[in-house]
XYZ file of C-alpha atoms in Angstrom:
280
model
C 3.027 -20.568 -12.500
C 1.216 -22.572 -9.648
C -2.285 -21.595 -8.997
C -4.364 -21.039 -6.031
C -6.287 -23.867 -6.703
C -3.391 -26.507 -7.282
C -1.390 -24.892 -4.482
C -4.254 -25.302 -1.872
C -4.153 -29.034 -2.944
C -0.682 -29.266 -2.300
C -0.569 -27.908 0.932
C -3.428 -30.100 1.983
C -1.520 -32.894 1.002
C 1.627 -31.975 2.196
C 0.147 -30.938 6.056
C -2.309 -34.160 6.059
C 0.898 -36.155 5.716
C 2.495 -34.625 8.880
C -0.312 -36.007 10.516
C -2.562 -32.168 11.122
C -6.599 -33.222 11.958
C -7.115 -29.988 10.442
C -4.703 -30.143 7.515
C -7.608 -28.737 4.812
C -8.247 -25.318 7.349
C -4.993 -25.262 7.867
C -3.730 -24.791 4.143
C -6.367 -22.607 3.358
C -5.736 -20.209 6.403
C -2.080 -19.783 5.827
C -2.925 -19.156 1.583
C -5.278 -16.517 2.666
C -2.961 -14.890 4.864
C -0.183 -14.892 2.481
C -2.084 -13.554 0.029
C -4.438 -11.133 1.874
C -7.768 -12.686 1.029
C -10.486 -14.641 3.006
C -10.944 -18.436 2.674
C -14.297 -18.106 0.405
C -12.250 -16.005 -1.854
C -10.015 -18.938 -2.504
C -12.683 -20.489 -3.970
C -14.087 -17.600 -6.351
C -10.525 -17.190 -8.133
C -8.582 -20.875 -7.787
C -7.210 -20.298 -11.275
C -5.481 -16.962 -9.771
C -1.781 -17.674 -10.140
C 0.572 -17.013 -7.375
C 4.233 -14.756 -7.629
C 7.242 -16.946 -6.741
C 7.356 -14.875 -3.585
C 3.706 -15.696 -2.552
C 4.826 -19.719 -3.329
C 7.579 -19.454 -1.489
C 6.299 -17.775 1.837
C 3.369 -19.868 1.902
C 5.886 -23.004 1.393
C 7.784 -21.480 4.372
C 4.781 -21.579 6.581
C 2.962 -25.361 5.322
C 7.030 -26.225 6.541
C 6.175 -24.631 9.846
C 2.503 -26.237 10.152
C 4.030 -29.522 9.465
C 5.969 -29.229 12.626
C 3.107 -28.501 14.767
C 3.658 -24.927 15.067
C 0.267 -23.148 16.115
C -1.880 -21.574 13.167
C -1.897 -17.790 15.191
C 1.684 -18.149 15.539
C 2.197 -18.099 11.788
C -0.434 -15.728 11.359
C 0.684 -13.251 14.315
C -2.896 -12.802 14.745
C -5.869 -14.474 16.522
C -9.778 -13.441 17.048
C -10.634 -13.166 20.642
C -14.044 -11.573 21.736
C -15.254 -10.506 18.575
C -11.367 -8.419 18.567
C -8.304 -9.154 16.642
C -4.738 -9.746 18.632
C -1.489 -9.615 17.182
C 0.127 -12.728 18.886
C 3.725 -14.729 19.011
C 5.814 -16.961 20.834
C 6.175 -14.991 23.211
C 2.664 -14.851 24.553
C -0.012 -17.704 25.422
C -2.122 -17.910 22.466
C -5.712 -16.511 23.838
C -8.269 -19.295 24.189
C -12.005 -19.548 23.524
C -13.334 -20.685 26.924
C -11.400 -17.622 28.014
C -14.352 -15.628 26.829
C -16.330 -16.919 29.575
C -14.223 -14.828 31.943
C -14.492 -11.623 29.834
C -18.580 -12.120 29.562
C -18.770 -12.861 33.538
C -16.816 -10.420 34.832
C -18.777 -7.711 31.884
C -22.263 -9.018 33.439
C -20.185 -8.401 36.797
C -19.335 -4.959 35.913
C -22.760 -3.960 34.170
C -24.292 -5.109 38.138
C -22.566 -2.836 39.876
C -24.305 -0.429 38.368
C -21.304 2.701 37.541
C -19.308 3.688 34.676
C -15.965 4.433 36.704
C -15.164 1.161 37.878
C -11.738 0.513 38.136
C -10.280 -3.313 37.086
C -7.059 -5.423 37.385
C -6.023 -8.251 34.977
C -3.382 -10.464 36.624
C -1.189 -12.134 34.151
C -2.299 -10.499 30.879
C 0.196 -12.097 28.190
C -1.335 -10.786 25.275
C -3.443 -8.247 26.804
C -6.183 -10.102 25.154
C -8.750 -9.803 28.239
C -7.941 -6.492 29.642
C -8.188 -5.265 26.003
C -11.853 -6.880 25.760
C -12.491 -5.256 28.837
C -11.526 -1.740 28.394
C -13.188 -1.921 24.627
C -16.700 -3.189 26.440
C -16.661 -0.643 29.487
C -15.834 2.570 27.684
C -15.263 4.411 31.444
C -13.616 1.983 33.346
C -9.836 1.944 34.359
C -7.767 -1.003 33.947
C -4.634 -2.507 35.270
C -2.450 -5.135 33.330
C -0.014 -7.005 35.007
C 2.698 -9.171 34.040
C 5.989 -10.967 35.409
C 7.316 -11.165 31.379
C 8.491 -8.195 30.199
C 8.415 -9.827 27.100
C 5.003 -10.451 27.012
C 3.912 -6.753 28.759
C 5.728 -5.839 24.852
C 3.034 -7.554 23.247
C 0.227 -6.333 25.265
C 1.291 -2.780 24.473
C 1.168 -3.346 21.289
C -2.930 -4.646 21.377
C -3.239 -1.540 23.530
C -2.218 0.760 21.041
C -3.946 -0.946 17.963
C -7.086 -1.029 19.752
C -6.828 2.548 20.925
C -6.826 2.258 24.609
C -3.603 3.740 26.012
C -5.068 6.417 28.124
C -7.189 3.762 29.397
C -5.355 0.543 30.494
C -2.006 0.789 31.814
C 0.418 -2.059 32.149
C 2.553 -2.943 35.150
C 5.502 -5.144 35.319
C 5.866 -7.240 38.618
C 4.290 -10.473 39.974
C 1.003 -11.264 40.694
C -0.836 -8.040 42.397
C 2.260 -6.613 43.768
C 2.470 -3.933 41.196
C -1.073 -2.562 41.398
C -0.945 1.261 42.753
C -4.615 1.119 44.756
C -7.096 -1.154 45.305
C -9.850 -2.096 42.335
C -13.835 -2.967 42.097
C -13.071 -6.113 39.908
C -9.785 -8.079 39.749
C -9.556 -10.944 37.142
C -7.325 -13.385 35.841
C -6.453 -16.296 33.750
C -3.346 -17.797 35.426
C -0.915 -21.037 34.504
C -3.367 -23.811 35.449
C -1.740 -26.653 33.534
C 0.298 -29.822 33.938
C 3.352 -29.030 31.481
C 4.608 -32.734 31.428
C 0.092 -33.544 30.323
C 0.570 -31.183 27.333
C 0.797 -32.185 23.930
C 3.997 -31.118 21.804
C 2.458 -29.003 19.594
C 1.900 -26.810 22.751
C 5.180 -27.385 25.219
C 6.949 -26.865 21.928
C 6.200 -23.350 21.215
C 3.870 -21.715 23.842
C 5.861 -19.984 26.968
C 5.750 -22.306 29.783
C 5.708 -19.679 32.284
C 1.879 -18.908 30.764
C 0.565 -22.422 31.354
C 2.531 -24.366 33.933
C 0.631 -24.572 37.149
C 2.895 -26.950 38.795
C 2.310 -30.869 39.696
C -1.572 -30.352 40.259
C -1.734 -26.725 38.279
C -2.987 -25.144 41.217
C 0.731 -23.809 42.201
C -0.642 -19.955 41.054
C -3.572 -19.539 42.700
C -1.591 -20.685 46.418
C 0.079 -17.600 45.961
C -2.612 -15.026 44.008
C -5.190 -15.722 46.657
C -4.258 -14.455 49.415
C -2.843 -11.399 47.845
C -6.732 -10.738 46.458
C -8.837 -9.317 49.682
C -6.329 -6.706 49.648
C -6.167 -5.611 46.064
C -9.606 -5.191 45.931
C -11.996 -2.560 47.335
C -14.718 -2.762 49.750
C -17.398 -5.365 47.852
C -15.008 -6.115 44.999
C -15.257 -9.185 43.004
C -12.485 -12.025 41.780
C -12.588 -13.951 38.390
C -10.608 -16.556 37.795
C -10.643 -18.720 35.433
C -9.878 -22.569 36.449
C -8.991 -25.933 34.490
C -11.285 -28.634 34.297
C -12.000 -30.221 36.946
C -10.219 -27.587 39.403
C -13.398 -25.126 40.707
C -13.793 -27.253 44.300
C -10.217 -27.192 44.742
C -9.913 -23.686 43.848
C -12.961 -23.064 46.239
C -11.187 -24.749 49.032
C -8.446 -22.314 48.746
C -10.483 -19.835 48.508
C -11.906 -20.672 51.602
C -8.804 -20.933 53.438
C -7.839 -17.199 52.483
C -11.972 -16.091 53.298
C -14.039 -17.906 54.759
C -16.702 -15.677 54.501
C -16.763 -15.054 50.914
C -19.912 -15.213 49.017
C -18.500 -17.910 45.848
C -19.794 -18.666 42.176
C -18.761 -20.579 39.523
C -19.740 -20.618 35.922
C -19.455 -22.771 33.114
C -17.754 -22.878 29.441
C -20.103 -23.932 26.540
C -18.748 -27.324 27.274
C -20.650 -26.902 30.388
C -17.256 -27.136 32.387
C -16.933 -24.938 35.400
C -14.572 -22.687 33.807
C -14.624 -19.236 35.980
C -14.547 -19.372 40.081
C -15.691 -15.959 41.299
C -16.002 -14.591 44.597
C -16.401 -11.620 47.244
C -14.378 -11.407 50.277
């Protein structure tokens, strides 16, 4: 019987081989999710030995790893905003500089000073932000759009595990079209991306409709734009989150669509400016 200790080695072997930076995390990640314990308690029982179904589904998933396939895929799980999300392929796998959005548009929210505010994430995929959201502001209302019905599946199901159903409801359609009224705060984490600039580890398994922005990954926010002074009420606010290196251009779009709009950006803890925000 293999145990945890020589099967850990193993799989750090095996994944360091196939080239993984992070081949050590990696194997010890995938052995505590196979067998249901954390990563420290790896280490307090390496001379626990493993079934000969535990070896062989963690053998299925090192076989996985080795060909690049994301960590949260294998998992079906990732930590976003102190929440956990069950993810898979067919959902963009939630990103930490995304936070930055959720904490703005929170600090946003808290500002306005009421407890009723009504919000709109564009794009959802996982439901990851509108989820955040809706947990953080306990009496607000949110909308959660999507053009992938597959993905709209997935963010149902982080609705229900996290209890919100009665509070965020999702809409199939494209862009803002769906939304039934106008809201205080819209937000959104679009397809910003050049798909040919992406490594194959990503283009291989996450949904290209999630992260292709077109030839200068701007292609999304030509058409959300102008579709925002609408959707949103009388001294509503827009988040969106931007690549690096895309605010000013973002800006100048913005200022094609409202010239008048009072503008902000912020940064990621890279000190990127990750989130353009404005007020028509």
């Amino acid at each position: 019987m293999t145990t945890v200790g020589e099967i850990l080695r193993l799989g750090t072997r095996l994944l360091q081989a196939a080239s993984s930076p992070s081949a050590r995390l990696d194997a010890e990640v995938l052995l505590g999710h196979v067998l249901g314990l954390r990563r420290v308690d790896l280490y307090a029982y390496p001379d626990r030995t493993l079934t000969p179904e535990e070896e062989a589904a963690y053998q299925t998933l090192l076989e996985r790893r080795s060909r690049q396939e994301p960590v949260s895929y294998l998992r079906q799980q990732k930590e976003f905003y102190g929440l956990t999300f069950f993810v898979d392929r067919r959902v963009l796998i939630p990103r930490p500089e995304t936070e930055v959005l959720v904490e703005r548009t929170l600090t946003r929210a808290q500002e306005m000073g009421r407890a009723d505010l009504v919000l709109a994430d564009i794009g959802t995929g996982s439901g990851c932000i509108a989820v955040a959201l809706a947990w953080h502001l306990p009496g607000a209302r949110l909308y959660a759009t999507d053009i992938s019905p597959e993905a709209l599946e997935v963010a149902g199901e982080n609705v229900r595990r996290h209890g919100l159903l009665e509070r965020v409801t999702l809409l199939h359609g494209d862009l803002c079209a769906p939304l039934p009224e106008a809201v205080d705060l819209l937000v959104s984490n679009p397809p910003y991306t050049v798909w040919e600039t992406l490594p194959a580890g990503i283009t291989a398994y996450e949904p290209r409709v999630a992260l292709d922005g077109g030839a200068d990954g701007l292609d999304i926010y030509r058409r959300l734009l102008p579709q925002v002074p609408s959707a949103l009420k009388a001294g509503g606010h827009a988040l969106l989150e931007v690549g690096d290196g895309q605010a000013r251009a973002v800006f100048a779009l913005v200022e094609q669509v409202c010239p008048q709009a009072a503008r902000w950006t912020w940064p990621d803890d890279s000190g990127n400016e990750r989130v353009v925000e404005f007020r028509p």
